[in-house]
Short mmCIF file of C-alpha atoms and ligand atoms in Angstrom, two decimals:
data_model
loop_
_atom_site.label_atom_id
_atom_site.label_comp_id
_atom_site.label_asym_id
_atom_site.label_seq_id
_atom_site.Cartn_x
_atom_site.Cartn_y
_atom_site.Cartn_z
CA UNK V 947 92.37 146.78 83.07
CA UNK V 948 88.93 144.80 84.30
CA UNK V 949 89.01 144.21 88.02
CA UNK V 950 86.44 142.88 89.86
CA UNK V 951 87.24 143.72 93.68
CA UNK V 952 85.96 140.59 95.84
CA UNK V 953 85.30 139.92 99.29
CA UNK V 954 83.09 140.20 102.54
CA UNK V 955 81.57 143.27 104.15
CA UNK V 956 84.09 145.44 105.10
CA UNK V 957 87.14 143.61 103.76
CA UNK V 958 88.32 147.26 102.38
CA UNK V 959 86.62 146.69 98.74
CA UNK V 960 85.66 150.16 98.39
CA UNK V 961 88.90 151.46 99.82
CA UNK V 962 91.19 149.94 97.35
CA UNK V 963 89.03 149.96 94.95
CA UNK V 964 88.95 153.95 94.81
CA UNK V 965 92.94 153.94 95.11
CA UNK V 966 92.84 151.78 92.55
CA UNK V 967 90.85 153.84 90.20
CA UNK V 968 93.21 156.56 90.49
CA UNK V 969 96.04 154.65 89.91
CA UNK V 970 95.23 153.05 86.65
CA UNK V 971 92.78 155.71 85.50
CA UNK V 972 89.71 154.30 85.26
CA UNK V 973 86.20 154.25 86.45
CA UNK V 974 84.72 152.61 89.64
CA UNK V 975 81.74 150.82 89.62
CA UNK V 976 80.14 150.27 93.40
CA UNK V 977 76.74 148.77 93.21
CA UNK V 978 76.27 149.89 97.20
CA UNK V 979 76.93 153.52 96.39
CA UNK V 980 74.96 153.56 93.67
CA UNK V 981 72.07 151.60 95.45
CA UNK V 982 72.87 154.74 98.41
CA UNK V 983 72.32 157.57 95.48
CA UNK V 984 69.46 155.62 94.42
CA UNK V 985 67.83 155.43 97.43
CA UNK V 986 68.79 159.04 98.18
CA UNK V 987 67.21 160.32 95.05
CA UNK V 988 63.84 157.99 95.51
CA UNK V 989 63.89 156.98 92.34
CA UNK V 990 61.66 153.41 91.62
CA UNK V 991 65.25 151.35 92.43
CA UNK V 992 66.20 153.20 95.40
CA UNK V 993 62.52 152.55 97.26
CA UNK V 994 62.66 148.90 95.99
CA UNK V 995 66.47 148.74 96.98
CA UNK V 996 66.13 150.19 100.48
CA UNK V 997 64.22 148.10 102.32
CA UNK V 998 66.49 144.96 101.56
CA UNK V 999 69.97 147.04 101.86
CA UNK V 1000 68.26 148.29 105.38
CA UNK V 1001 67.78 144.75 106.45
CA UNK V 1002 71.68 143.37 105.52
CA UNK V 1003 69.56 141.61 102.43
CA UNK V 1004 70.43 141.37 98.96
CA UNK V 1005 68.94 143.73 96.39
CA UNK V 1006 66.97 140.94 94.01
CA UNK V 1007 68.81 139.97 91.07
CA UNK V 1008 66.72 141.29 88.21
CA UNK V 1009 67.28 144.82 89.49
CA UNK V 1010 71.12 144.58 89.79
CA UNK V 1011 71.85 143.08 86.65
CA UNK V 1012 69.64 145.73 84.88
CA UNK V 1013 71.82 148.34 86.48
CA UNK V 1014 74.98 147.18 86.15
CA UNK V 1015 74.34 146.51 82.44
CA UNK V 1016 73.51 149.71 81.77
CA UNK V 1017 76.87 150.99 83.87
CA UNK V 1018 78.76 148.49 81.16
CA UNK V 1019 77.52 149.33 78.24
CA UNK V 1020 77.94 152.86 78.56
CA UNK V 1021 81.37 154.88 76.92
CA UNK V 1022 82.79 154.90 80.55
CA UNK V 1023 83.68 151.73 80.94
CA UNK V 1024 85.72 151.70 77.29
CA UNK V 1025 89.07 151.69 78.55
CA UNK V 1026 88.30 149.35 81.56
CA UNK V 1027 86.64 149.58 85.15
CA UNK V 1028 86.74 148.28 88.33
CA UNK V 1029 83.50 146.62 89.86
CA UNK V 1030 82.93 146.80 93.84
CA UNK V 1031 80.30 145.07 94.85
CA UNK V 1032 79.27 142.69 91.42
CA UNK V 1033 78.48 139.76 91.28
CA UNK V 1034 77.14 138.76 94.35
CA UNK V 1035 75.59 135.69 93.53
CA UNK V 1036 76.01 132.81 91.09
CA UNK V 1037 73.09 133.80 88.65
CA UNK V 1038 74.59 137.44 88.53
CA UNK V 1039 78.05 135.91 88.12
CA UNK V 1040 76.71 134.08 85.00
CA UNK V 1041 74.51 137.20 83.66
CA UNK V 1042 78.04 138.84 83.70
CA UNK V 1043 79.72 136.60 81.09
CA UNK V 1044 77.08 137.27 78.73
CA UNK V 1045 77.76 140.75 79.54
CA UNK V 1046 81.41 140.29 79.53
CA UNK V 1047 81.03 138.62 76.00
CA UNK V 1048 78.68 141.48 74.67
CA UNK V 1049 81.14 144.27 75.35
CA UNK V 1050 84.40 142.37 74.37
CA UNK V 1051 85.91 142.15 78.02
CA UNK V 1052 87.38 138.85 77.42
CA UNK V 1053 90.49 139.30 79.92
CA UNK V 1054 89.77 139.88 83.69
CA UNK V 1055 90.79 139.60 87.17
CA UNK V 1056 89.17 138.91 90.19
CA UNK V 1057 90.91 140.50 93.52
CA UNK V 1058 90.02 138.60 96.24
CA UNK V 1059 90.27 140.35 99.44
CA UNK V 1060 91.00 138.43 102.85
CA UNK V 1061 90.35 139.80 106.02
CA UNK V 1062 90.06 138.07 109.44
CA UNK V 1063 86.36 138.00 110.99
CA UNK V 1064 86.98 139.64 113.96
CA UNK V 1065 88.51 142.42 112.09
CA UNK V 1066 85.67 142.83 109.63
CA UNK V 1067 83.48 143.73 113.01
CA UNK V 1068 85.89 146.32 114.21
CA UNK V 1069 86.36 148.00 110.84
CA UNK V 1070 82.57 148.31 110.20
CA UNK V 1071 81.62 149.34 113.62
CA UNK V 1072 84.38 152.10 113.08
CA UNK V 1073 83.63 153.16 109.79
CA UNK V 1074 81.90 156.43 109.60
CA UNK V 1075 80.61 158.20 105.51
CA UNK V 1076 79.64 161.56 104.33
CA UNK V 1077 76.26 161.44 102.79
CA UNK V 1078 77.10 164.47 100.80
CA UNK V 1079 79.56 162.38 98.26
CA UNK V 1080 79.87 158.97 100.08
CA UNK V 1081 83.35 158.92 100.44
CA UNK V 1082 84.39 156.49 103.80
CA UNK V 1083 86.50 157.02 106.73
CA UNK V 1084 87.72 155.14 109.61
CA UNK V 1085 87.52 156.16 113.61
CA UNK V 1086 90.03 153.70 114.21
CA UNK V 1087 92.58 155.27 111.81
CA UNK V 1088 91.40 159.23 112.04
CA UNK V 1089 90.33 161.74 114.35
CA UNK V 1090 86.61 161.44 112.87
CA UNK V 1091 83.30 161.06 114.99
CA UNK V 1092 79.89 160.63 114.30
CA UNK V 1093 77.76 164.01 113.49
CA UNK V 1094 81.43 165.27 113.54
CA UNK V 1095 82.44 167.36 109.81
CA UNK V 1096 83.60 165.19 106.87
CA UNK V 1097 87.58 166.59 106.76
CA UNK V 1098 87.19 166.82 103.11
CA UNK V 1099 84.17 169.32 102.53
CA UNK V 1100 82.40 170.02 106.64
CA UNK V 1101 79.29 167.94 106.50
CA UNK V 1102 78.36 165.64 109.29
CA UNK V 1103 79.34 162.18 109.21
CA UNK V 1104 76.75 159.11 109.64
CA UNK V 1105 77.07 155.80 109.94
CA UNK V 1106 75.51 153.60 107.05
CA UNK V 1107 72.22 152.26 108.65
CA UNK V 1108 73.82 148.52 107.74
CA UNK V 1109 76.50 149.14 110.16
CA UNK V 1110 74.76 148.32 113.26
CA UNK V 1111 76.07 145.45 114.54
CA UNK V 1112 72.55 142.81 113.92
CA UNK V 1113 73.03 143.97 110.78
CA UNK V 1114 76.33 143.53 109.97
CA UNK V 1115 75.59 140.07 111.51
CA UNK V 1116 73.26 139.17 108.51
CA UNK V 1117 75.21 140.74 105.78
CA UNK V 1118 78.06 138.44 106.80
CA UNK V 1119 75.61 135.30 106.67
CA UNK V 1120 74.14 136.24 103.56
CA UNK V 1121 77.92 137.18 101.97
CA UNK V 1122 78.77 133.44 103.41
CA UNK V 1123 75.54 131.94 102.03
CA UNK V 1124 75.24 133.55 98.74
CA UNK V 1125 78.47 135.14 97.81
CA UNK V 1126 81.08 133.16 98.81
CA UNK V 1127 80.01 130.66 96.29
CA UNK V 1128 80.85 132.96 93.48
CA UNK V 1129 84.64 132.92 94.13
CA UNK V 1130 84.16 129.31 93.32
CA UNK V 1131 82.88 129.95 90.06
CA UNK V 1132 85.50 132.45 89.20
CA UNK V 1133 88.18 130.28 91.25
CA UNK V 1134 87.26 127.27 87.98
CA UNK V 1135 88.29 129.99 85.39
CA UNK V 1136 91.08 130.62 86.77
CA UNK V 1137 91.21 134.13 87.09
CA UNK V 1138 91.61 134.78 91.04
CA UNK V 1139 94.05 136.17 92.83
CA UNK V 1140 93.86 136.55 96.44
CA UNK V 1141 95.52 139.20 98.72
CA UNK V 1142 95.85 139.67 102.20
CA UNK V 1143 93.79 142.58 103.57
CA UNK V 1144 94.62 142.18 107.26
CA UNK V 1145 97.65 145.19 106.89
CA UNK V 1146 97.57 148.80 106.73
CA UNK V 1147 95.63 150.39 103.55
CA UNK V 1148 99.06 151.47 101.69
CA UNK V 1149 100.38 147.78 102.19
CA UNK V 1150 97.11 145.76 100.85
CA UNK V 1151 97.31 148.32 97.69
CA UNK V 1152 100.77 147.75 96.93
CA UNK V 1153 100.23 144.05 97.67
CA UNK V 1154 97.55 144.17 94.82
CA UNK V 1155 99.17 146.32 92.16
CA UNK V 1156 102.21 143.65 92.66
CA UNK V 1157 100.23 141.02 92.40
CA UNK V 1158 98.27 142.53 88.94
CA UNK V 1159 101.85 143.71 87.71
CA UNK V 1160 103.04 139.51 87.73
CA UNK V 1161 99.89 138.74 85.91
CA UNK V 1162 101.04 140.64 82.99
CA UNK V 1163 97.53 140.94 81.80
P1 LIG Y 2482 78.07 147.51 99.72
O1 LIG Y 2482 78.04 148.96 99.93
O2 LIG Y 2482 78.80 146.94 98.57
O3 LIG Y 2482 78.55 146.83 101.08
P2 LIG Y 2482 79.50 145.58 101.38
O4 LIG Y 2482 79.86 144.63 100.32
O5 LIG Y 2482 78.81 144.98 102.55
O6 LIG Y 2482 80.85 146.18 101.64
P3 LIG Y 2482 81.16 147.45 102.41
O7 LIG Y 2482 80.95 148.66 101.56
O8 LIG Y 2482 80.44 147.42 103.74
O9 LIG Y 2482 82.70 147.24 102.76
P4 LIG Y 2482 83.98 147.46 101.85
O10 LIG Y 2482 84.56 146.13 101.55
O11 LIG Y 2482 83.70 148.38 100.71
O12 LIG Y 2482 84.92 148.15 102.93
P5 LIG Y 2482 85.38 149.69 103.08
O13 LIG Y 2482 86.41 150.02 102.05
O14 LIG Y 2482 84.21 150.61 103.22
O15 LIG Y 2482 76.56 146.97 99.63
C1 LIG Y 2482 75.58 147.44 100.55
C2 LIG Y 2482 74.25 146.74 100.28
O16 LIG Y 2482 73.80 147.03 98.94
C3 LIG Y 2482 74.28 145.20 100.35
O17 LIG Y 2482 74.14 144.73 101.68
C4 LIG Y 2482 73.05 144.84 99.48
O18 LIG Y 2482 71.86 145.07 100.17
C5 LIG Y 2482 73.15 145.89 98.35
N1 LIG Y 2482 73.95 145.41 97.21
C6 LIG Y 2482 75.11 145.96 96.72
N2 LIG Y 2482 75.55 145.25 95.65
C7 LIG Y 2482 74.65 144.25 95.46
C8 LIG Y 2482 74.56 143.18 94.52
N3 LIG Y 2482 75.49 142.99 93.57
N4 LIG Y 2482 73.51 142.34 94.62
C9 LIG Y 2482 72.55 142.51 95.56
N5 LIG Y 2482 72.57 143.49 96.48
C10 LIG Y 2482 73.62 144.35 96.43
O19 LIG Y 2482 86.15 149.60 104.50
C11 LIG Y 2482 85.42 149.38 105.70
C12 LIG Y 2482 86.04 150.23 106.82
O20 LIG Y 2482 87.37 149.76 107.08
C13 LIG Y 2482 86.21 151.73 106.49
O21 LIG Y 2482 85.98 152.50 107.64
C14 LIG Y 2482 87.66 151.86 106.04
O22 LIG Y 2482 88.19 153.16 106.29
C15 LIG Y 2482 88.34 150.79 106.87
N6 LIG Y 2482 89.46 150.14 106.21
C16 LIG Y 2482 89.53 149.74 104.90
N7 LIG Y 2482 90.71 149.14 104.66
C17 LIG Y 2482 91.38 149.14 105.85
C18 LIG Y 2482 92.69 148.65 106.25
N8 LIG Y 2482 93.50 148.02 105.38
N9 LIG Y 2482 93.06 148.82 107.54
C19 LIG Y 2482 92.23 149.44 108.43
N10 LIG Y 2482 91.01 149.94 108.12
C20 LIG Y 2482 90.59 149.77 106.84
MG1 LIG Y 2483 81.99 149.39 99.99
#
């Protein structure tokens, strides 16, 4: 199983996509959290990284194809992997067939999710994160606050710096500038399929396992 989990800011990428790593067993690939532990740990990525992730910018290309090669490449990704966040532009779409080809990954899907605009705002304005292990909840769907403990393990919960709303506002023009052009290029090979993210969590994941159980893949 190769997903790659498509879709605006705040669609629910990283939602499903953890779900979905449960479910089928294998690991999860999110270029934003590991841009976040980059820039947590200061390493020569994170302080290049930060500055454009602070802005609602892409990170520049050279740096995210060198990182998610190395993700690839590695014994983790053997049995299969889901990708949150990659490609985000055309040039790393194309890096990631030559990729692809190296490692024998052939046969993959792209899940396109589809949320309504309006929506996107209100889920990213309510989403809150624990910067001890990154893992996301919602305001609008818990009894979480900001500074308030994470319910899994009692740290205080921030909200990512790219969540303020002039922010979000350029992450949505650059996702509609640069990224929405790369569902066109995967759209060509034929290997999209689209589901509705507008319902609750459990209903979007079921929609997506259905939709990956009739591709018999
Ligand atoms: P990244 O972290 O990937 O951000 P993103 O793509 O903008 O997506 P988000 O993580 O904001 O949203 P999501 O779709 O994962 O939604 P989530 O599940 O959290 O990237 C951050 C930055 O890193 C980029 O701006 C860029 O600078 C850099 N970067 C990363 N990859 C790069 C690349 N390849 N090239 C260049 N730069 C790169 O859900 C959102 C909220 O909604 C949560 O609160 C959640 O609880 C809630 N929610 C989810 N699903 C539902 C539902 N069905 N109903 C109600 N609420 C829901
Ligand atoms: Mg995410």
């Amino acid at each position: 199983m190769k997903l790659l989990l498509f879709g605006a800011p705040g669609v629910g990428k990283g939602t499903q996509a953890k779900l979905l790593a449960d479910y089928y067993s294998i690991p999860h690939f999110s270029t934003g959290d590991m841009l976040r532990a980059a820039v947590a740990a200061q390493t020569y990525l994170g302080v290049q990284a930060k500055q454009h992730m602070d802005g609602g910018r892409l990170v520049p290309d050279e740096l995210m194809i060198a990182m998610i090669r190395d993700a690839l490449v590695g014994p983790t990704a053997k049995t299969g992997f889901i990708l949150d966040g990659f490609p985000r532009t055309v040039p790393q779409a194309e890096t990631l067939t030559v990729i692809f080809h190296d490692i024998g990954a052939s046969v993959f899907t792209v899940v396109n999710i589809d949320v309504d605009p309006e929506l996107i705002i209100k889920r990213l304005s309510s989403r809150l994160m624990c910067p001890n292990d990154g893992k996301i909840f919602s305001s609008e769907l818990m009894d979480v606050r900001q500074n308030g403990p994470c319910p899994a393990c009692g740290t205080p919960l921030i909200q990512r710096v790219d969540d303020r709303p002039e922010t979000v506002r350029e992450r949505l023009e650059v996702y509609n500038a640069k990224t929405a052009p790369v569902l066109t290029f995967y759209e060509k090979l034929g290997v999209v399929v689209t589901v509705d993210g507008n319902d609750t969590v459990d209903a979007v994941n079921l929609n997506i396992r259905n939709k990956l159980r009739a591709l018999k893949r």
